[in-house]
Coordinates of C-alpha atoms in Angstrom, one line a residue:
M1472 CA 104.3 85.9 153.7
T1473 CA 103.0 85.5 157.2
Q1474 CA 100.0 87.5 158.5
D1475 CA 102.4 89.6 160.6
Q1476 CA 104.7 90.3 157.7
D1477 CA 101.7 91.3 155.6
R1478 CA 100.6 93.7 158.3
Y1479 CA 104.1 95.2 158.3
R1480 CA 104.2 95.6 154.5
Q1481 CA 101.3 98.0 154.1
P1482 CA 99.3 97.9 150.9
S1483 CA 100.5 99.9 148.0
F1484 CA 98.0 101.9 145.9
R1485 CA 100.3 102.7 143.0
D1486 CA 100.3 101.7 139.4
P1487 CA 101.4 98.1 139.4
D1488 CA 103.4 98.7 136.2
D1489 CA 105.2 101.7 137.7
D1490 CA 108.4 100.5 139.5
T1491 CA 109.8 104.0 140.2
P1492 CA 110.8 104.3 143.9
R1493 CA 108.5 106.6 145.9
L1494 CA 109.2 108.6 149.0
E1495 CA 106.6 108.9 151.7
C1496 CA 106.3 112.7 152.0
G1497 CA 107.5 116.2 152.5
V1498 CA 107.0 118.5 155.4
F1499 CA 106.9 122.3 155.8
G1500 CA 106.4 124.8 158.6
V1501 CA 106.4 128.5 159.1
Y1502 CA 106.1 130.6 162.3
D1503 CA 104.6 134.0 163.0
T1504 CA 104.0 135.4 159.6
R1505 CA 101.1 136.8 157.7
A1506 CA 99.1 134.5 155.4
A1507 CA 100.8 131.5 156.8
A1508 CA 98.5 129.1 154.9
A1509 CA 99.4 130.7 151.6
I1510 CA 103.1 130.4 152.3
A1511 CA 102.7 126.8 153.4
A1512 CA 100.8 126.0 150.2
L1513 CA 103.7 127.5 148.1
G1514 CA 106.2 125.5 150.1
L1515 CA 104.2 122.3 149.5
H1516 CA 104.1 123.1 145.8
A1517 CA 107.9 122.8 145.8
L1518 CA 107.7 119.5 147.7
Q1519 CA 105.1 118.0 145.5
H1520 CA 107.6 115.5 144.1
R1521 CA 108.0 113.9 147.6
G1522 CA 104.3 112.9 147.7
Q1523 CA 101.5 113.2 145.2
E1524 CA 98.7 111.2 146.7
A1525 CA 97.5 113.7 149.3
C1526 CA 98.3 117.0 151.1
G1527 CA 97.2 119.0 154.1
I1528 CA 97.8 122.2 156.0
A1529 CA 97.1 123.1 159.7
V1530 CA 97.2 126.6 161.0
F1531 CA 96.8 128.4 164.4
D1532 CA 95.2 131.8 164.5
G1533 CA 96.0 132.7 168.1
Q1534 CA 92.8 131.1 169.5
R1535 CA 92.0 127.9 167.5
F1536 CA 93.4 125.5 165.0
H1537 CA 92.2 125.1 161.4
T1538 CA 93.0 122.1 159.2
E1539 CA 92.4 121.0 155.7
R1540 CA 93.4 117.6 154.3
H1541 CA 92.8 116.5 150.7
M1542 CA 93.5 113.7 148.4
G1543 CA 95.4 114.8 145.3
H1544 CA 97.8 117.6 144.4
V1545 CA 98.6 120.8 146.3
G1546 CA 97.5 123.0 143.3
D1547 CA 94.1 121.4 143.2
A1548 CA 93.5 121.5 147.0
F1549 CA 94.9 124.8 148.0
A1550 CA 94.3 127.1 145.0
G1551 CA 92.1 130.2 145.0
P1552 CA 92.0 133.6 146.7
D1553 CA 89.9 132.3 149.6
L1554 CA 92.7 130.1 151.0
V1555 CA 93.7 132.5 153.8
D1556 CA 90.0 133.0 154.7
R1557 CA 89.6 129.2 155.0
L1558 CA 92.8 128.8 156.9
P1559 CA 93.5 132.0 158.9
G1560 CA 96.5 132.1 161.1
H1561 CA 100.0 133.3 161.6
S1562 CA 101.7 129.9 162.0
A1563 CA 101.3 126.8 159.8
I1564 CA 102.6 123.3 159.0
G1565 CA 102.0 121.4 155.8
H1566 CA 102.5 117.9 154.3
T1567 CA 102.6 116.1 151.0
R1568 CA 102.0 112.4 151.2
Y1569 CA 102.8 109.2 149.4
S1570 CA 101.7 106.2 151.5
T1571 CA 104.2 103.7 152.6
A1572 CA 102.8 103.0 156.1
G1573 CA 99.1 102.9 156.1
G1574 CA 96.8 103.0 153.0
S1575 CA 95.8 105.8 150.7
F1576 CA 92.8 107.1 152.6
I1577 CA 91.7 110.5 153.8
R1578 CA 92.0 109.4 157.4
N1579 CA 95.7 108.9 156.9
V1580 CA 96.4 112.3 155.4
Q1581 CA 98.5 114.7 157.4
P1582 CA 98.9 116.9 159.3
M1583 CA 97.3 114.9 162.0
F1584 CA 95.7 116.9 164.9
A1585 CA 94.9 116.0 168.5
D1586 CA 93.5 117.8 171.5
L1587 CA 95.8 116.9 174.4
E1588 CA 95.7 117.8 178.0
A1589 CA 98.2 120.6 177.3
G1590 CA 96.3 121.9 174.3
G1591 CA 96.0 121.1 170.6
V1592 CA 98.9 119.8 168.5
A1593 CA 99.2 119.2 164.7
L1594 CA 101.9 116.9 163.4
A1595 CA 103.4 116.2 160.0
H1596 CA 105.9 113.3 159.5
N1597 CA 108.3 112.3 156.7
G1598 CA 109.7 108.8 157.1
N1599 CA 108.8 105.4 158.6
L1600 CA 108.9 104.0 162.1
T1601 CA 110.5 100.6 162.2
N1602 CA 108.8 99.7 165.5
F1603 CA 105.4 101.1 164.5
L1604 CA 103.4 97.9 164.8
T1605 CA 105.1 97.0 168.1
L1606 CA 104.2 100.4 169.5
R1607 CA 100.7 100.4 168.1
D1608 CA 99.9 96.9 169.5
Q1609 CA 101.1 97.9 172.9
L1610 CA 99.1 101.2 172.9
V1611 CA 96.0 99.4 171.7
A1612 CA 96.4 96.8 174.5
E1613 CA 96.5 99.7 177.0
G1614 CA 93.3 101.2 175.7
A1615 CA 94.4 103.6 172.9
I1616 CA 91.9 104.1 170.1
F1617 CA 93.4 104.8 166.7
Q1618 CA 91.7 106.8 164.0
S1619 CA 94.1 105.9 161.2
T1620 CA 96.5 103.2 160.1
S1621 CA 99.4 105.6 159.7
D1622 CA 102.5 105.2 161.9
S1623 CA 102.5 109.0 162.5
E1624 CA 99.5 108.6 164.8
V1625 CA 101.6 106.6 167.2
I1626 CA 103.6 109.7 168.0
L1627 CA 100.4 111.6 169.0
H1628 CA 99.4 108.8 171.3
L1629 CA 102.9 108.8 172.9
L1630 CA 102.6 112.5 173.4
A1631 CA 99.2 112.1 175.1
R1632 CA 100.5 109.4 177.4
S1633 CA 103.7 111.0 178.5
R1634 CA 103.8 112.1 182.2
K1635 CA 106.3 114.9 181.5
A1636 CA 105.1 118.3 182.7
K1637 CA 106.0 120.5 179.6
F1638 CA 105.1 119.9 176.0
V1639 CA 108.7 119.9 174.8
E1640 CA 109.6 117.3 177.5
R1641 CA 106.6 115.2 176.3
F1642 CA 107.9 115.5 172.7
I1643 CA 111.3 114.3 173.7
D1644 CA 109.8 111.5 175.7
A1645 CA 107.7 110.4 172.7
L1646 CA 110.6 110.5 170.3
S1647 CA 112.7 108.4 172.8
K1648 CA 110.4 105.5 172.1
I1649 CA 110.3 105.5 168.3
E1650 CA 112.8 103.9 166.0
G1651 CA 113.5 104.4 162.3
G1652 CA 113.9 107.4 160.0
Y1653 CA 111.9 110.6 160.5
A1654 CA 111.7 114.3 160.0
L1655 CA 108.9 115.9 161.9
V1656 CA 107.2 119.3 162.2
A1657 CA 104.7 120.0 165.0
L1658 CA 102.5 123.0 165.7
T1659 CA 101.1 123.9 169.1
N1660 CA 99.3 127.0 170.3
K1661 CA 102.7 128.5 171.2
K1662 CA 105.4 126.7 169.3
L1663 CA 106.6 125.4 166.0
I1664 CA 108.9 122.3 166.5
G1665 CA 111.1 120.4 164.1
A1666 CA 112.9 117.2 164.8
R1667 CA 115.2 114.9 162.8
D1668 CA 116.0 111.2 163.7
P1669 CA 119.2 110.5 165.5
L1670 CA 121.0 109.3 162.3
G1671 CA 119.6 112.1 160.1
I1672 CA 118.2 109.6 157.7
R1673 CA 115.4 111.9 156.5
P1674 CA 116.3 115.5 155.7
L1675 CA 115.1 118.7 157.3
V1676 CA 116.3 122.3 156.9
L1677 CA 115.9 125.6 158.7
G1678 CA 115.3 128.8 156.8
E1679 CA 114.3 132.4 157.4
L1680 CA 111.6 134.4 155.6
D1681 CA 111.7 138.2 156.5
G1682 CA 113.2 137.3 159.9
K1683 CA 110.6 134.5 160.6
P1684 CA 111.7 130.9 160.9
V1685 CA 110.8 128.2 158.3
L1686 CA 111.2 124.4 158.4
A1687 CA 111.2 122.3 155.2
S1688 CA 112.2 118.9 153.9
E1689 CA 114.3 120.5 151.1
T1690 CA 115.9 123.9 150.3
C1691 CA 113.8 124.1 147.1
A1692 CA 110.8 124.9 149.3
L1693 CA 112.7 127.8 150.8
D1694 CA 113.6 129.0 147.3
M1695 CA 109.9 128.8 146.3
I1696 CA 108.8 131.3 149.0
G1697 CA 111.9 133.5 148.8
A1698 CA 113.3 132.4 152.1
K1699 CA 117.0 132.3 153.0
F1700 CA 118.6 129.0 153.9
V1701 CA 120.0 129.1 157.4
R1702 CA 121.3 125.5 158.1
D1703 CA 120.4 121.9 158.1
V1704 CA 118.6 120.6 161.2
E1705 CA 121.2 118.3 162.6
H1706 CA 120.7 114.6 163.2
G1707 CA 119.1 113.9 166.5
E1708 CA 118.3 117.6 166.9
I1709 CA 115.0 119.2 168.1
V1710 CA 114.4 122.8 167.1
V1711 CA 111.9 124.7 169.2
I1712 CA 110.6 127.9 167.8
D1713 CA 108.4 130.4 169.8
H1714 CA 108.2 134.1 170.6
K1715 CA 111.5 133.9 172.4
G1716 CA 113.3 132.8 169.3
I1717 CA 114.9 129.5 168.3
R1718 CA 116.2 126.9 170.7
S1719 CA 118.2 123.8 169.8
L1720 CA 118.0 120.6 171.9
K1721 CA 120.0 117.4 171.4
P1722 CA 118.5 115.1 174.0
F1723 CA 119.6 111.7 172.5
P1724 CA 123.0 109.9 172.7
A1725 CA 125.5 111.1 170.1
A1726 CA 125.7 109.0 167.0
R1727 CA 127.4 109.4 163.6
A1728 CA 125.1 110.8 161.0
R1729 CA 123.9 108.5 158.2
P1730 CA 121.8 110.5 155.8
C1731 CA 119.8 108.7 153.1
V1732 CA 122.0 108.5 150.0
F1733 CA 118.9 107.9 147.9
E1734 CA 117.9 111.5 148.4
Y1735 CA 120.8 112.2 145.9
V1736 CA 120.1 109.3 143.6
Y1737 CA 116.4 110.1 143.1
F1738 CA 114.2 111.7 145.7
A1739 CA 115.4 115.3 146.2
R1740 CA 114.8 117.9 143.6
P1741 CA 117.9 118.6 141.6
D1742 CA 117.9 122.3 142.6
S1743 CA 118.0 121.4 146.3
V1744 CA 121.0 121.3 148.5
V1745 CA 120.8 118.4 150.9
N1746 CA 123.3 118.1 153.8
G1747 CA 125.5 120.6 152.2
R1748 CA 125.7 118.9 148.8
S1749 CA 124.1 120.2 145.6
V1750 CA 121.9 117.3 144.4
Y1751 CA 122.4 118.4 140.7
D1752 CA 126.2 118.3 141.1
V1753 CA 126.1 114.9 142.8
R1754 CA 124.0 113.4 140.1
K1755 CA 126.3 114.8 137.4
R1756 CA 129.3 113.2 139.1
M1757 CA 127.4 109.9 139.3
G1758 CA 127.1 110.0 135.5
Q1759 CA 130.7 110.9 135.1
R1760 CA 131.8 108.1 137.3
L1761 CA 129.4 105.7 135.5
A1762 CA 131.1 106.6 132.2
Q1763 CA 134.5 105.8 133.8
E1764 CA 133.3 102.4 135.2
S1765 CA 131.0 101.3 132.4
G1766 CA 131.8 103.0 129.2
V1767 CA 130.7 101.7 125.8
E1768 CA 131.0 102.8 122.2
A1769 CA 127.9 104.7 121.2
D1770 CA 126.5 107.5 119.1
V1771 CA 124.3 109.3 121.7
V1772 CA 123.6 109.5 125.4
V1773 CA 119.9 109.6 126.2
P1774 CA 118.4 110.1 129.7
V1775 CA 115.2 108.6 131.0
P1776 CA 113.5 111.9 132.0
D1777 CA 113.4 113.6 134.2
S1778 CA 115.5 112.1 137.0
G1779 CA 118.1 110.6 134.7
V1780 CA 119.0 113.9 133.0
P1781 CA 121.8 115.2 135.3
A1782 CA 123.6 111.8 135.3
A1783 CA 123.2 111.6 131.5
I1784 CA 124.8 115.0 131.2
G1785 CA 127.7 113.9 133.4
Y1786 CA 128.1 110.6 131.4
S1787 CA 128.1 112.6 128.1
Q1788 CA 130.7 115.1 129.4
E1789 CA 133.0 112.3 130.6
S1790 CA 132.7 110.0 127.6
G1791 CA 132.5 112.7 124.9
I1792 CA 129.4 111.1 123.4
P1793 CA 126.8 113.7 122.5
F1794 CA 123.8 114.2 124.9
E1795 CA 120.4 114.3 123.3
M1796 CA 116.8 114.3 124.6
G1797 CA 115.8 111.1 122.8
I1798 CA 112.8 110.6 125.1
I1799 CA 110.3 113.4 125.8
R1800 CA 108.3 113.3 129.0
N1801 CA 104.7 114.4 129.1
H1802 CA 104.3 116.3 132.3
Y1803 CA 100.5 116.5 132.1
V1804 CA 99.5 112.9 132.3
G1805 CA 97.8 111.5 135.4
R1806 CA 98.3 108.2 137.2
T1807 CA 97.9 105.5 134.5
F1808 CA 96.4 102.9 136.8
I1809 CA 93.0 104.7 136.8
Q1810 CA 92.6 103.8 133.1
P1811 CA 89.5 101.6 132.6
T1812 CA 91.0 98.6 130.8
Q1813 CA 94.2 96.6 131.0
G1814 CA 94.9 97.3 127.3
V1815 CA 94.8 101.1 127.8
R1816 CA 96.8 100.8 131.0
E1817 CA 99.6 99.0 129.2
L1818 CA 100.0 102.1 127.1
G1819 CA 100.9 104.0 130.3
V1820 CA 104.6 104.3 129.5
R1821 CA 103.7 105.9 126.1
M1822 CA 101.5 108.4 127.9
K1823 CA 104.4 109.4 130.1
H1824 CA 107.3 109.1 127.6
S1825 CA 107.5 109.6 123.9
P1826 CA 110.4 108.6 121.6
N1827 CA 112.2 111.3 119.7
R1828 CA 112.8 109.4 116.5
A1829 CA 115.0 111.9 114.9
V1830 CA 117.5 111.3 117.7
L1831 CA 117.2 107.6 118.1
A1832 CA 116.8 106.2 114.6
G1833 CA 119.9 104.3 113.4
K1834 CA 121.9 105.2 116.5
R1835 CA 123.8 103.3 119.2
V1836 CA 122.1 104.6 122.3
V1837 CA 123.4 104.8 125.9
L1838 CA 120.2 105.0 128.0
I1839 CA 120.8 106.5 131.4
D1840 CA 118.3 106.0 134.3
D1841 CA 118.7 107.0 137.9
S1842 CA 118.0 103.5 139.3
I1843 CA 116.3 100.2 138.4
V1844 CA 113.9 98.5 140.8
R1845 CA 111.8 95.7 139.2
G1846 CA 112.7 96.6 135.6
T1847 CA 109.1 96.7 134.3
T1848 CA 109.3 100.3 133.3
S1849 CA 112.8 99.9 132.0
L1850 CA 111.8 97.1 129.6
K1851 CA 108.9 99.2 128.2
I1852 CA 111.2 102.1 127.6
V1853 CA 113.9 99.9 126.0
R1854 CA 111.3 98.4 123.6
M1855 CA 110.0 101.9 122.8
V1856 CA 113.5 103.1 122.0
R1857 CA 114.1 100.1 119.7
E1858 CA 110.8 100.6 117.9
A1859 CA 111.9 104.2 117.2
G1860 CA 114.8 102.7 115.2
A1861 CA 117.7 102.5 117.6
K1862 CA 120.4 100.2 116.3
E1863 CA 121.8 99.3 119.8
V1864 CA 120.6 100.0 123.3
H1865 CA 123.0 100.0 126.2
L1866 CA 121.3 100.6 129.6
R1867 CA 123.2 102.2 132.4
S1868 CA 122.0 102.8 136.0
A1869 CA 123.4 105.9 137.8
S1870 CA 123.1 104.0 141.1
P1871 CA 124.3 100.6 142.3
P1872 CA 122.0 97.6 142.0
I1873 CA 119.1 97.8 144.4
M1874 CA 119.2 94.5 146.3
W1875 CA 117.4 95.2 149.6
P1876 CA 114.1 96.7 150.5
D1877 CA 113.7 99.9 152.5
Y1878 CA 111.9 100.5 155.8
Y1879 CA 112.6 104.2 156.4
G1880 CA 110.0 105.9 154.1
I1881 CA 110.8 104.5 150.6
D1882 CA 108.2 102.4 148.9
M1883 CA 110.2 99.5 147.4
P1884 CA 109.1 95.9 146.8
D1885 CA 110.3 93.0 149.0
R1886 CA 113.6 91.4 148.1
E1887 CA 112.1 88.7 145.9
H1888 CA 110.7 91.3 143.6
L1889 CA 113.9 93.4 143.3
L1890 CA 115.5 92.5 139.9
A1891 CA 119.2 92.9 140.9
A1892 CA 118.7 90.8 144.1
N1893 CA 117.8 87.8 142.1
K1894 CA 119.6 88.1 138.7
S1895 CA 123.1 88.7 137.5
V1896 CA 124.0 91.7 135.4
E1897 CA 124.1 89.4 132.3
E1898 CA 120.7 87.9 133.1
I1899 CA 119.3 91.4 133.6
A1900 CA 120.5 92.5 130.2
K1901 CA 118.6 89.6 128.6
I1902 CA 115.5 90.3 130.6
L1903 CA 115.5 94.0 129.7
E1904 CA 116.4 93.2 126.1
V1905 CA 119.5 95.5 125.9
D1906 CA 122.8 95.0 124.2
S1907 CA 124.6 95.6 127.5
M1908 CA 123.8 96.6 131.1
G1909 CA 125.9 98.5 133.7
Y1910 CA 125.5 99.9 137.2
L1911 CA 127.4 102.5 139.1
S1912 CA 129.5 100.8 141.9
V1913 CA 129.0 101.5 145.6
D1914 CA 132.6 102.9 145.6
G1915 CA 131.7 105.1 142.6
L1916 CA 128.6 106.4 144.4
Y1917 CA 130.7 107.4 147.4
A1918 CA 133.2 109.1 145.1
A1919 CA 130.4 111.0 143.4
M1920 CA 129.3 112.2 146.9
Q1921 CA 132.9 113.4 147.3
S1922 CA 133.1 111.3 150.4
E1923 CA 135.8 109.0 151.7
P1924 CA 135.5 105.4 150.5
R1925 CA 132.8 103.5 152.3
D1926 CA 133.7 102.5 155.8
P1927 CA 132.2 99.0 156.4
A1928 CA 132.5 99.4 160.1
S1929 CA 130.8 102.8 160.2
P1930 CA 129.2 103.8 156.8
Q1931 CA 128.9 107.5 156.1
F1932 CA 125.4 107.1 154.6
T1933 CA 122.3 105.1 154.8
D1934 CA 122.8 102.8 151.8
H1935 CA 121.2 99.5 152.8
Y1936 CA 119.2 99.2 149.5
F1937 CA 122.6 98.6 147.9
T1938 CA 124.5 96.9 150.7
G1939 CA 122.0 95.3 153.1
D1940 CA 123.6 97.3 156.0
Y1941 CA 120.5 98.7 157.8
P1942 CA 121.4 101.6 160.1
T1943 CA 118.9 100.6 162.8
R1944 CA 117.3 97.5 164.0
L1945 CA 114.0 96.6 162.3
L1946 CA 112.0 95.5 165.3
D1947 CA 108.6 95.0 163.6
R1948 CA 110.3 93.0 160.8
E1949 CA 112.3 90.9 163.3
I1950 CA 109.2 90.0 165.3
A1951 CA 107.2 89.2 162.1
E1952 CA 110.0 86.9 160.9
G1953 CA 110.4 85.2 164.2
R1954 CA 113.9 86.6 164.8
N1955 CA 112.8 88.5 167.9
D1956 CA 110.2 87.4 170.4
G1957 CA 109.5 90.9 171.5
T1958 CA 110.9 90.6 175.0
D1959 CA 113.4 93.4 174.3
R1960 CA 110.8 95.9 173.3
Q1961 CA 111.5 98.1 176.3
L1962 CA 108.1 99.8 176.0
S1963 CA 106.4 101.0 179.2
F1964 CA 104.2 103.9 178.3
L1965 CA 102.8 104.5 181.8
V1966 CA 106.2 105.0 183.4
D1967 CA 108.6 107.9 182.7
A1968 CA 111.3 107.0 180.3

């Protein structure tokens, strides 16, 4: 890997034995309501699954901004009766973070805040900018001083350097220069703003709490605070909320939406509705289709909890094989990589998952997981199931083979470390020590989404992890690999776009 490539692939601070895909973050915003910080904290609780390394809240009280950013979980950082005293204000935004661009440091925790010529602004961002390093290098060359290594800070610098007169115009100007997948919420002294990338890769919804607007990554956050779902923020849309009401802007060229299909495979909570589809229902249909495509004689269907549960239910219903909780997940275990010795750390899978021997012993088991990345966790679970007495183990993935890395906010290894990118299904079965191995097909995934068959000329979803069909150019990656000399960057920050 070249130095430029290494810069692009930011360091991961996760358990090296944990190959579960991770999403970068969740965002939340609420406007003109009492105890805004407390409402934001509740919303972030619901979005904790989207980022568990750090969290933060920024509020505006009518005169000044107040911010708190912490490493760790929302419940530890924003608990207690003094929260509203610490963070007084009537409007707030919040963020839960898992680092994919930039390291796991407090300086990278969001919301980020800056005092601009037009006043203060706090910003929270879900996604990744695929031209982040290109933008950052250009900004630094022109005198910008960065306080973090997060791609989100680039947006603040672009806001600061825009020559547009009004803040919303500056916001549009800044977004016109970034590429990739993003859902943003921003708070000024007068406005709450939400924005979604032109392809709608990352999700964002608009809700209403007692007549007051709410923005969130998922509908489960609206449910948590008792808010009503209004609609999805559309791809390429900017929602501006102030005392006059809600204004919708669509300043970018029209494009066909390509929402991230992995939201349905793994990231979104099963009780959320994403882009009009129930995540739980989609995952059940994935399991049903998987049973049709990759059925096997067995005695019991067992999910890898928790994300494999809906697909396993669907597989069981379609196949007629009984569903059982053959693996029990411990929800109270911390991150295993903090354990002091390698020997203890190797027991991490047993800290998180325990075999239910009464279900597994002497049985032919169909083991259902949502997806398989490197296979390290899968192998440990398979061995655990066999040690519990399973007679046969047939592993099934409720998603297609992951063959390409992601650059839009999902932490995945480079291609050489993706199991399915380098091995056949038969080879994977041997590596994972299973009697048989099967994946859902791409066509099966689209069927589970109740979509038309995949259109190769214009795919309905962002599905590059399965197909290699990236929805945008990857400018930083192209430059790092020598496929782009940077002459087409089209970046001139000191001239109006």
